């Protein structure tokens, strides 16, 4: 019973653990679906924002095997807070298609009869060297870093305007809000802009892709954990059934032995009663034997006395018989003498 209780407790504990695994799996699947849903929606939004290539340009990209290549926006790592500034500084350049080497595409470009297309070499990732430039807040292809290295950062539009007089040709200021100031020009983007938030979305997309991958990993781990929990529970249930079967067999055996014990006890009681009766009979026989022996002893004593008396009587009878015979003999003798006494009167008579 103790082993069965332990087996049942183990099954219950494993069932509870399995429920926990199922809950964790459902949670992981829910998180994965949420991440995938947001990722799909954001990817569609990002694709729409960067889908400037259409018509013959899109056909050319597909023909050159470049349609799936990442856009520049996806190849940049921008320090949080500077996304708007980078979007303003790069503009349409964010839609550029990243390629390995431009020389490899020179021949294929002859097939592009119409359309607008920007290609940029990915190269090794680089970052700006000067801390006061926008390039210092970006990691990406060398061509992009070189372009952003000519743009210095300003704390505010007022400071940028105040310092623009010192700018040399090709240099400019930009604020984190995307206010871009040259020596004699100013660019500000307000209101809706299809490209606004492109880099923030890309940052979010990277995060979501990582979260989706982590969610996939958690789901896989939860599924493996659940499978292991189910296997452990199945083994525990098998062990419980085996223990229960063994217990039932033991109980049945116990019942059989108990029945045999009761039968043996009944026979023992019967034998004991018979023994008691035999003991009582033996005691009765012993008492009767003692009485008989006593009676026999008395009879023997009586017989001995009777025999002694008989012997005494026989002796007396012999004595009396002898005495009688003697008396008879004496009487005979006396009679004989009496018969011859008259002759003795004579002197010559002889005395017999």
mmCIF file of C-alpha atoms in Angstrom:
data_model
loop_
_atom_site.group_PDB
_atom_site.id
_atom_site.type_symbol
_atom_site.label_atom_id
_atom_site.label_comp_id
_atom_site.label_asym_id
_atom_site.label_seq_id
_atom_site.Cartn_x
_atom_site.Cartn_y
_atom_site.Cartn_z
ATOM 1 C CA UNK A 1 0.000 0.000 0.000
ATOM 2 C CA UNK A 2 2.852 2.367 0.788
ATOM 3 C CA UNK A 3 4.513 1.700 -2.577
ATOM 4 C CA UNK A 4 1.200 2.252 -4.377
ATOM 5 C CA UNK A 5 0.641 5.532 -2.510
ATOM 6 C CA UNK A 6 4.129 6.667 -3.486
ATOM 7 C CA UNK A 7 3.486 5.692 -7.115
ATOM 8 C CA UNK A 8 0.162 7.552 -7.134
ATOM 9 C CA UNK A 9 1.795 10.619 -5.563
ATOM 10 C CA UNK A 10 4.535 10.521 -8.202
ATOM 11 C CA UNK A 11 1.944 10.256 -11.000
ATOM 12 C CA UNK A 12 0.042 13.226 -9.543
ATOM 13 C CA UNK A 13 3.229 15.274 -9.193
ATOM 14 C CA UNK A 14 4.245 14.475 -12.764
ATOM 15 C CA UNK A 15 0.732 15.298 -13.981
ATOM 16 C CA UNK A 16 1.005 18.682 -12.262
ATOM 17 C CA UNK A 17 4.449 19.182 -13.797
ATOM 18 C CA UNK A 18 3.039 18.237 -17.197
ATOM 19 C CA UNK A 19 0.261 20.799 -16.819
ATOM 20 C CA UNK A 20 2.923 23.378 -16.001
ATOM 21 C CA UNK A 21 4.843 22.368 -19.134
ATOM 22 C CA UNK A 22 1.670 22.653 -21.203
ATOM 23 C CA UNK A 23 0.998 26.109 -19.784
ATOM 24 C CA UNK A 24 4.572 27.200 -20.517
ATOM 25 C CA UNK A 25 4.280 25.776 -24.020
ATOM 26 C CA UNK A 26 1.023 27.630 -24.627
ATOM 27 C CA UNK A 27 2.604 30.810 -23.289
ATOM 28 C CA UNK A 28 5.664 30.347 -25.514
ATOM 29 C CA UNK A 29 3.469 29.652 -28.532
ATOM 30 C CA UNK A 30 1.356 32.698 -27.754
ATOM 31 C CA UNK A 31 4.458 34.872 -27.444
ATOM 32 C CA UNK A 32 5.810 33.429 -30.682
ATOM 33 C CA UNK A 33 2.554 34.053 -32.533
ATOM 34 C CA UNK A 34 2.404 37.589 -31.177
ATOM 35 C CA UNK A 35 6.007 38.228 -32.239
ATOM 36 C CA UNK A 36 5.373 36.672 -35.644
ATOM 37 C CA UNK A 37 2.201 38.690 -36.110
ATOM 38 C CA UNK A 38 3.896 41.954 -35.236
ATOM 39 C CA UNK A 39 6.925 40.972 -37.308
ATOM 40 C CA UNK A 40 4.781 40.181 -40.351
ATOM 41 C CA UNK A 41 2.849 43.423 -40.011
ATOM 42 C CA UNK A 42 5.990 45.479 -39.502
ATOM 43 C CA UNK A 43 7.788 43.754 -42.391
ATOM 44 C CA UNK A 44 4.864 44.568 -44.670
ATOM 45 C CA UNK A 45 4.936 48.184 -43.510
ATOM 46 C CA UNK A 46 8.695 48.371 -43.976
ATOM 47 C CA UNK A 47 8.484 46.764 -47.409
ATOM 48 C CA UNK A 48 5.847 49.305 -48.426
ATOM 49 C CA UNK A 49 8.044 52.143 -47.173
ATOM 50 C CA UNK A 50 11.069 50.856 -49.090
ATOM 51 C CA UNK A 51 9.268 49.634 -52.233
ATOM 52 C CA UNK A 52 10.491 52.426 -54.483
ATOM 53 C CA UNK A 53 11.716 49.928 -57.041
ATOM 54 C CA UNK A 54 8.955 49.194 -59.517
ATOM 55 C CA UNK A 55 8.494 48.420 -63.150
ATOM 56 C CA UNK A 56 11.660 47.707 -65.062
ATOM 57 C CA UNK A 57 13.861 48.313 -62.006
ATOM 58 C CA UNK A 58 12.023 45.611 -60.075
ATOM 59 C CA UNK A 59 12.184 43.284 -63.080
ATOM 60 C CA UNK A 60 15.910 43.916 -63.403
ATOM 61 C CA UNK A 61 16.477 43.149 -59.705
ATOM 62 C CA UNK A 62 14.611 39.870 -60.060
ATOM 63 C CA UNK A 63 16.530 38.980 -63.194
ATOM 64 C CA UNK A 64 19.844 39.759 -61.521
ATOM 65 C CA UNK A 65 18.917 37.709 -58.472
ATOM 66 C CA UNK A 66 18.960 40.777 -56.241
ATOM 67 C CA UNK A 67 15.272 41.071 -55.375
ATOM 68 C CA UNK A 68 15.828 39.373 -52.016
ATOM 69 C CA UNK A 69 18.954 41.329 -51.131
ATOM 70 C CA UNK A 70 18.603 43.570 -48.059
ATOM 71 C CA UNK A 71 17.985 47.275 -48.421
ATOM 72 C CA UNK A 72 20.396 49.728 -46.866
ATOM 73 C CA UNK A 73 17.950 50.521 -44.058
ATOM 74 C CA UNK A 74 18.205 46.889 -42.958
ATOM 75 C CA UNK A 75 21.995 46.992 -43.046
ATOM 76 C CA UNK A 76 22.400 49.939 -40.676
ATOM 77 C CA UNK A 77 22.756 49.962 -36.900
ATOM 78 C CA UNK A 78 21.733 53.375 -35.600
ATOM 79 C CA UNK A 79 22.131 54.564 -32.031
ATOM 80 C CA UNK A 80 18.672 55.021 -30.488
ATOM 81 C CA UNK A 81 17.506 58.632 -30.716
ATOM 82 C CA UNK A 82 19.360 59.385 -33.956
ATOM 83 C CA UNK A 83 17.114 57.468 -36.339
ATOM 84 C CA UNK A 84 15.269 60.587 -37.558
ATOM 85 C CA UNK A 85 18.519 62.377 -38.284
ATOM 86 C CA UNK A 86 19.919 59.441 -40.287
ATOM 87 C CA UNK A 87 16.653 59.078 -42.224
ATOM 88 C CA UNK A 88 16.778 62.778 -43.125
ATOM 89 C CA UNK A 89 20.438 62.671 -44.121
ATOM 90 C CA UNK A 90 20.163 59.527 -46.251
ATOM 91 C CA UNK A 91 16.650 60.016 -47.657
ATOM 92 C CA UNK A 92 16.016 57.769 -50.686
ATOM 93 C CA UNK A 93 19.445 56.292 -50.123
ATOM 94 C CA UNK A 94 17.826 54.051 -47.442
ATOM 95 C CA UNK A 95 16.165 52.118 -50.294
ATOM 96 C CA UNK A 96 19.513 51.263 -51.883
ATOM 97 C CA UNK A 97 20.081 47.573 -52.560
ATOM 98 C CA UNK A 98 23.119 46.144 -50.784
ATOM 99 C CA UNK A 99 25.407 44.119 -53.082
ATOM 100 C CA UNK A 100 28.822 42.467 -52.791
ATOM 101 C CA UNK A 101 30.729 44.268 -55.588
ATOM 102 C CA UNK A 102 29.468 46.872 -58.038
ATOM 103 C CA UNK A 103 31.868 45.706 -60.798
ATOM 104 C CA UNK A 104 30.104 42.352 -60.972
ATOM 105 C CA UNK A 105 26.887 44.114 -62.028
ATOM 106 C CA UNK A 106 28.274 46.443 -64.678
ATOM 107 C CA UNK A 107 27.335 44.106 -67.509
ATOM 108 C CA UNK A 108 23.885 43.367 -66.122
ATOM 109 C CA UNK A 109 23.104 47.073 -65.766
ATOM 110 C CA UNK A 110 23.072 47.332 -69.529
ATOM 111 C CA UNK A 111 19.781 45.457 -69.412
ATOM 112 C CA UNK A 112 18.110 48.220 -67.378
ATOM 113 C CA UNK A 113 16.532 50.378 -70.063
ATOM 114 C CA UNK A 114 14.479 52.566 -67.719
ATOM 115 C CA UNK A 115 13.886 53.087 -64.024
ATOM 116 C CA UNK A 116 15.723 54.405 -61.000
ATOM 117 C CA UNK A 117 18.011 52.156 -58.980
ATOM 118 C CA UNK A 118 20.581 52.671 -56.224
ATOM 119 C CA UNK A 119 23.157 50.022 -55.357
ATOM 120 C CA UNK A 120 25.636 50.164 -52.491
ATOM 121 C CA UNK A 121 28.458 47.831 -51.575
ATOM 122 C CA UNK A 122 28.017 46.212 -48.173
ATOM 123 C CA UNK A 123 31.714 45.807 -47.486
ATOM 124 C CA UNK A 124 32.984 45.477 -43.929
ATOM 125 C CA UNK A 125 30.930 47.307 -41.345
ATOM 126 C CA UNK A 126 32.472 50.536 -40.186
ATOM 127 C CA UNK A 127 31.655 53.399 -37.830
ATOM 128 C CA UNK A 128 32.504 57.090 -37.776
ATOM 129 C CA UNK A 129 35.765 58.179 -36.235
ATOM 130 C CA UNK A 130 34.777 61.715 -35.195
ATOM 131 C CA UNK A 131 32.441 61.846 -32.218
ATOM 132 C CA UNK A 132 30.906 65.125 -33.406
ATOM 133 C CA UNK A 133 29.618 63.651 -36.673
ATOM 134 C CA UNK A 134 26.448 61.735 -37.402
ATOM 135 C CA UNK A 135 28.624 58.826 -38.536
ATOM 136 C CA UNK A 136 29.653 58.324 -34.900
ATOM 137 C CA UNK A 137 26.106 57.161 -34.173
ATOM 138 C CA UNK A 138 25.911 54.681 -37.056
ATOM 139 C CA UNK A 139 27.429 51.342 -38.060
ATOM 140 C CA UNK A 140 27.093 50.283 -41.678
ATOM 141 C CA UNK A 141 28.733 50.076 -45.108
ATOM 142 C CA UNK A 142 31.823 52.300 -45.563
ATOM 143 C CA UNK A 143 30.094 54.365 -48.265
ATOM 144 C CA UNK A 144 27.346 55.344 -45.835
ATOM 145 C CA UNK A 145 29.772 56.120 -43.026
ATOM 146 C CA UNK A 146 31.782 58.341 -45.378
ATOM 147 C CA UNK A 147 28.629 60.188 -46.391
ATOM 148 C CA UNK A 148 27.510 60.727 -42.785
ATOM 149 C CA UNK A 149 30.999 61.764 -41.681
ATOM 150 C CA UNK A 150 30.416 65.065 -43.517
ATOM 151 C CA UNK A 151 27.397 65.793 -41.311
ATOM 152 C CA UNK A 152 28.116 67.191 -37.857
ATOM 153 C CA UNK A 153 25.618 66.928 -35.035
ATOM 154 C CA UNK A 154 24.068 69.921 -33.276
ATOM 155 C CA UNK A 155 22.189 70.038 -30.007
ATOM 156 C CA UNK A 156 19.441 72.246 -31.435
ATOM 157 C CA UNK A 157 18.327 74.027 -34.577
ATOM 158 C CA UNK A 158 19.313 77.373 -33.054
ATOM 159 C CA UNK A 159 22.885 76.247 -32.424
ATOM 160 C CA UNK A 160 23.104 74.784 -35.905
ATOM 161 C CA UNK A 161 21.943 78.028 -37.475
ATOM 162 C CA UNK A 162 24.337 80.016 -35.322
ATOM 163 C CA UNK A 163 27.308 77.875 -36.380
ATOM 164 C CA UNK A 164 26.511 77.434 -40.085
ATOM 165 C CA UNK A 165 28.723 80.334 -41.081
ATOM 166 C CA UNK A 166 31.802 78.280 -40.203
ATOM 167 C CA UNK A 167 30.810 75.407 -42.480
ATOM 168 C CA UNK A 168 32.985 74.575 -45.477
ATOM 169 C CA UNK A 169 31.644 73.212 -48.724
ATOM 170 C CA UNK A 170 30.124 69.755 -48.395
ATOM 171 C CA UNK A 171 29.669 70.046 -44.614
ATOM 172 C CA UNK A 172 26.406 70.478 -42.706
ATOM 173 C CA UNK A 173 24.763 70.274 -39.283
ATOM 174 C CA UNK A 174 21.884 68.058 -38.231
ATOM 175 C CA UNK A 175 19.903 67.702 -35.016
ATOM 176 C CA UNK A 176 18.519 64.496 -33.531
ATOM 177 C CA UNK A 177 15.055 65.691 -34.644
ATOM 178 C CA UNK A 178 16.213 65.636 -38.285
ATOM 179 C CA UNK A 179 16.641 69.392 -38.784
ATOM 180 C CA UNK A 180 19.384 69.598 -41.423
ATOM 181 C CA UNK A 181 21.300 72.871 -41.899
ATOM 182 C CA UNK A 182 23.885 73.715 -44.581
ATOM 183 C CA UNK A 183 25.885 76.881 -45.062
ATOM 184 C CA UNK A 184 23.071 78.427 -47.035
ATOM 185 C CA UNK A 185 20.212 75.905 -46.915
ATOM 186 C CA UNK A 186 17.848 74.215 -44.428
ATOM 187 C CA UNK A 187 15.831 71.044 -44.747
ATOM 188 C CA UNK A 188 13.047 70.192 -42.283
ATOM 189 C CA UNK A 189 10.595 67.299 -42.605
ATOM 190 C CA UNK A 190 7.301 67.690 -40.749
ATOM 191 C CA UNK A 191 4.057 65.765 -40.877
ATOM 192 C CA UNK A 192 3.429 62.373 -42.534
ATOM 193 C CA UNK A 193 6.380 60.871 -44.335
ATOM 194 C CA UNK A 194 6.285 57.336 -45.765
ATOM 195 C CA UNK A 195 9.931 56.905 -44.857
ATOM 196 C CA UNK A 196 9.617 58.346 -41.359
ATOM 197 C CA UNK A 197 10.354 55.710 -38.745
ATOM 198 C CA UNK A 198 12.078 53.413 -41.240
ATOM 199 C CA UNK A 199 15.143 52.942 -39.060
ATOM 200 C CA UNK A 200 13.098 52.674 -35.878
ATOM 201 C CA UNK A 201 11.019 50.003 -37.580
ATOM 202 C CA UNK A 202 14.194 48.275 -38.704
ATOM 203 C CA UNK A 203 15.481 48.348 -35.154
ATOM 204 C CA UNK A 204 12.168 46.925 -33.996
ATOM 205 C CA UNK A 205 12.284 44.329 -36.766
ATOM 206 C CA UNK A 206 15.692 43.157 -35.576
ATOM 207 C CA UNK A 207 14.368 42.947 -32.055
ATOM 208 C CA UNK A 208 11.272 41.061 -33.217
ATOM 209 C CA UNK A 209 13.330 38.665 -35.314
ATOM 210 C CA UNK A 210 15.489 37.971 -32.294
ATOM 211 C CA UNK A 211 12.406 37.635 -30.105
ATOM 212 C CA UNK A 212 10.794 35.346 -32.686
ATOM 213 C CA UNK A 213 13.920 33.179 -32.802
ATOM 214 C CA UNK A 214 14.016 33.099 -29.008
ATOM 215 C CA UNK A 215 10.308 32.268 -28.972
ATOM 216 C CA UNK A 216 10.945 29.440 -31.440
ATOM 217 C CA UNK A 217 13.699 28.198 -29.145
ATOM 218 C CA UNK A 218 11.453 28.466 -26.089
ATOM 219 C CA UNK A 219 8.671 26.642 -27.931
ATOM 220 C CA UNK A 220 11.093 23.905 -28.979
ATOM 221 C CA UNK A 221 12.411 23.633 -25.419
ATOM 222 C CA UNK A 222 8.875 23.633 -24.005
ATOM 223 C CA UNK A 223 7.811 20.963 -26.511
ATOM 224 C CA UNK A 224 10.836 18.850 -25.613
ATOM 225 C CA UNK A 225 10.162 19.407 -21.914
ATOM 226 C CA UNK A 226 6.501 18.491 -22.390
ATOM 227 C CA UNK A 227 7.431 15.370 -24.355
ATOM 228 C CA UNK A 228 9.859 14.375 -21.602
ATOM 229 C CA UNK A 229 7.212 15.108 -18.947
ATOM 230 C CA UNK A 230 4.684 12.973 -20.819
ATOM 231 C CA UNK A 231 7.235 10.195 -21.113
ATOM 232 C CA UNK A 232 8.001 10.410 -17.390
ATOM 233 C CA UNK A 233 4.291 10.414 -16.586
ATOM 234 C CA UNK A 234 3.694 7.424 -18.867
ATOM 235 C CA UNK A 235 6.526 5.575 -17.135
ATOM 236 C CA UNK A 236 5.146 6.567 -13.728
ATOM 237 C CA UNK A 237 1.651 5.400 -14.694
ATOM 238 C CA UNK A 238 3.101 2.119 -15.955
ATOM 239 C CA UNK A 239 4.984 1.747 -12.681
ATOM 240 C CA UNK A 240 1.821 2.574 -10.740
ATOM 241 C CA UNK A 241 -0.162 -0.033 -12.681
ATOM 242 C CA UNK A 242 2.602 -2.564 -12.103
ATOM 243 C CA UNK A 243 2.650 -1.705 -8.397
ATOM 244 C CA UNK A 244 -1.149 -1.894 -8.231
ATOM 245 C CA UNK A 245 -1.129 -5.276 -9.983
ATOM 246 C CA UNK A 246 1.532 -6.528 -7.587
ATOM 247 C CA UNK A 247 -0.456 -5.169 -4.643
ATOM 248 C CA UNK A 248 -3.641 -6.846 -5.851
ATOM 249 C CA UNK A 249 -1.747 -10.107 -6.294
ATOM 250 C CA UNK A 250 -0.282 -9.702 -2.809
ATOM 251 C CA UNK A 251 -3.730 -8.944 -1.388
ATOM 252 C CA UNK A 252 -5.167 -11.987 -3.132
ATOM 253 C CA UNK A 253 -2.292 -14.093 -1.845
ATOM 254 C CA UNK A 254 -2.823 -12.612 1.600
ATOM 255 C CA UNK A 255 -6.523 -13.484 1.432
ATOM 256 C CA UNK A 256 -5.669 -17.029 0.371
ATOM 257 C CA UNK A 257 -3.139 -17.401 3.162
ATOM 258 C CA UNK A 258 -5.592 -15.877 5.622
ATOM 259 C CA UNK A 259 -8.220 -18.402 4.537
ATOM 260 C CA UNK A 260 -5.732 -21.207 4.913
ATOM 261 C CA UNK A 261 -4.718 -19.846 8.300
ATOM 262 C CA UNK A 262 -8.322 -19.718 9.457
ATOM 263 C CA UNK A 263 -8.870 -23.273 8.215
ATOM 264 C CA UNK A 264 -5.701 -24.370 9.987
ATOM 265 C CA UNK A 265 -6.796 -22.554 13.139
ATOM 266 C CA UNK A 266 -10.193 -24.260 12.910
ATOM 267 C CA UNK A 267 -8.519 -27.646 12.528
ATOM 268 C CA UNK A 268 -6.163 -26.773 15.361
ATOM 269 C CA UNK A 269 -9.115 -25.841 17.536
ATOM 270 C CA UNK A 270 -10.818 -29.098 16.588
ATOM 271 C CA UNK A 271 -7.646 -31.035 17.342
ATOM 272 C CA UNK A 272 -7.291 -29.092 20.578
ATOM 273 C CA UNK A 273 -10.866 -29.932 21.529
ATOM 274 C CA UNK A 274 -10.271 -33.554 20.646
ATOM 275 C CA UNK A 275 -7.080 -33.449 22.681
ATOM 276 C CA UNK A 276 -8.966 -31.972 25.595
ATOM 277 C CA UNK A 277 -11.592 -34.680 25.238
ATOM 278 C CA UNK A 278 -8.886 -37.313 25.036
ATOM 279 C CA UNK A 279 -7.175 -35.783 28.029
ATOM 280 C CA UNK A 280 -10.487 -35.846 29.870
ATOM 281 C CA UNK A 281 -11.041 -39.449 28.792
ATOM 282 C CA UNK A 282 -7.519 -40.316 29.859
ATOM 283 C CA UNK A 283 -8.137 -38.624 33.190
ATOM 284 C CA UNK A 284 -11.400 -40.543 33.563
ATOM 285 C CA UNK A 285 -9.657 -43.762 32.618
ATOM 286 C CA UNK A 286 -6.854 -42.944 35.014
ATOM 287 C CA UNK A 287 -9.360 -42.323 37.776
ATOM 288 C CA UNK A 288 -11.262 -45.507 36.917
ATOM 289 C CA UNK A 289 -7.987 -47.386 36.701
ATOM 290 C CA UNK A 290 -6.985 -46.049 40.095
ATOM 291 C CA UNK A 291 -10.347 -47.119 41.499
ATOM 292 C CA UNK A 292 -10.006 -50.510 39.833
ATOM 293 C CA UNK A 293 -6.471 -50.873 41.091
ATOM 294 C CA UNK A 294 -7.642 -49.942 44.545
ATOM 295 C CA UNK A 295 -10.481 -52.445 44.312
ATOM 296 C CA UNK A 296 -8.064 -55.008 42.921
ATOM 297 C CA UNK A 297 -5.698 -54.295 45.766
ATOM 298 C CA UNK A 298 -8.523 -54.724 48.235
ATOM 299 C CA UNK A 299 -9.625 -57.908 46.476
ATOM 300 C CA UNK A 300 -6.066 -59.170 46.465
ATOM 301 C CA UNK A 301 -5.794 -58.382 50.143
ATOM 302 C CA UNK A 302 -9.100 -60.135 50.772
ATOM 303 C CA UNK A 303 -7.942 -63.052 48.662
ATOM 304 C CA UNK A 304 -4.689 -63.156 50.550
ATOM 305 C CA UNK A 305 -6.551 -63.100 53.820
ATOM 306 C CA UNK A 306 -8.960 -65.731 52.528
ATOM 307 C CA UNK A 307 -6.078 -67.850 51.316
ATOM 308 C CA UNK A 308 -4.324 -67.399 54.622
ATOM 309 C CA UNK A 309 -7.519 -68.285 56.438
ATOM 310 C CA UNK A 310 -8.052 -71.245 54.145
ATOM 311 C CA UNK A 311 -4.509 -72.357 54.777
ATOM 312 C CA UNK A 312 -5.014 -71.888 58.476
ATOM 313 C CA UNK A 313 -8.257 -73.782 58.296
ATOM 314 C CA UNK A 314 -6.617 -76.507 56.271
ATOM 315 C CA UNK A 315 -3.854 -76.673 58.841
ATOM 316 C CA UNK A 316 -6.378 -76.817 61.610
ATOM 317 C CA UNK A 317 -8.311 -79.394 59.689
ATOM 318 C CA UNK A 318 -5.213 -81.514 59.291
ATOM 319 C CA UNK A 319 -4.365 -80.975 62.918
ATOM 320 C CA UNK A 320 -7.878 -81.856 63.934
ATOM 321 C CA UNK A 321 -7.843 -84.802 61.571
ATOM 322 C CA UNK A 322 -4.576 -85.928 62.980
ATOM 323 C CA UNK A 323 -5.880 -85.386 66.464
ATOM 324 C CA UNK A 324 -9.006 -87.267 65.495
ATOM 325 C CA UNK A 325 -6.962 -90.048 64.045
ATOM 326 C CA UNK A 326 -4.794 -90.051 67.114
ATOM 327 C CA UNK A 327 -7.828 -90.075 69.305
ATOM 328 C CA UNK A 328 -9.307 -92.809 67.220
ATOM 329 C CA UNK A 329 -6.118 -94.727 67.519
ATOM 330 C CA UNK A 330 -5.969 -94.064 71.218
ATOM 331 C CA UNK A 331 -9.558 -95.069 71.524
ATOM 332 C CA UNK A 332 -8.851 -98.198 69.618
ATOM 333 C CA UNK A 333 -5.932 -98.917 71.775
ATOM 334 C CA UNK A 334 -7.952 -98.236 74.850
ATOM 335 C CA UNK A 335 -10.619 -100.504 73.666
ATOM 336 C CA UNK A 336 -8.143 -103.147 72.933
ATOM 337 C CA UNK A 337 -6.665 -102.860 76.323
ATOM 338 C CA UNK A 338 -10.030 -102.908 77.893
ATOM 339 C CA UNK A 339 -10.739 -106.116 76.157
ATOM 340 C CA UNK A 340 -7.753 -107.971 77.637
ATOM 341 C CA UNK A 341 -7.640 -106.574 81.225
ATOM 342 C CA UNK A 342 -9.574 -109.455 83.024
ATOM 343 C CA UNK A 343 -6.900 -111.924 82.168
ATOM 344 C CA UNK A 344 -4.454 -109.958 84.138
ATOM 345 C CA UNK A 345 -5.912 -111.094 87.360
ATOM 346 C CA UNK A 346 -3.933 -114.137 87.134
ATOM 347 C CA UNK A 347 -0.421 -113.918 88.392
ATOM 348 C CA UNK A 348 0.962 -115.640 85.389
ATOM 349 C CA UNK A 349 -0.689 -113.595 83.047
ATOM 350 C CA UNK A 350 1.659 -111.398 81.053
ATOM 351 C CA UNK A 351 1.075 -107.821 80.741
ATOM 352 C CA UNK A 352 0.797 -106.905 77.070
#
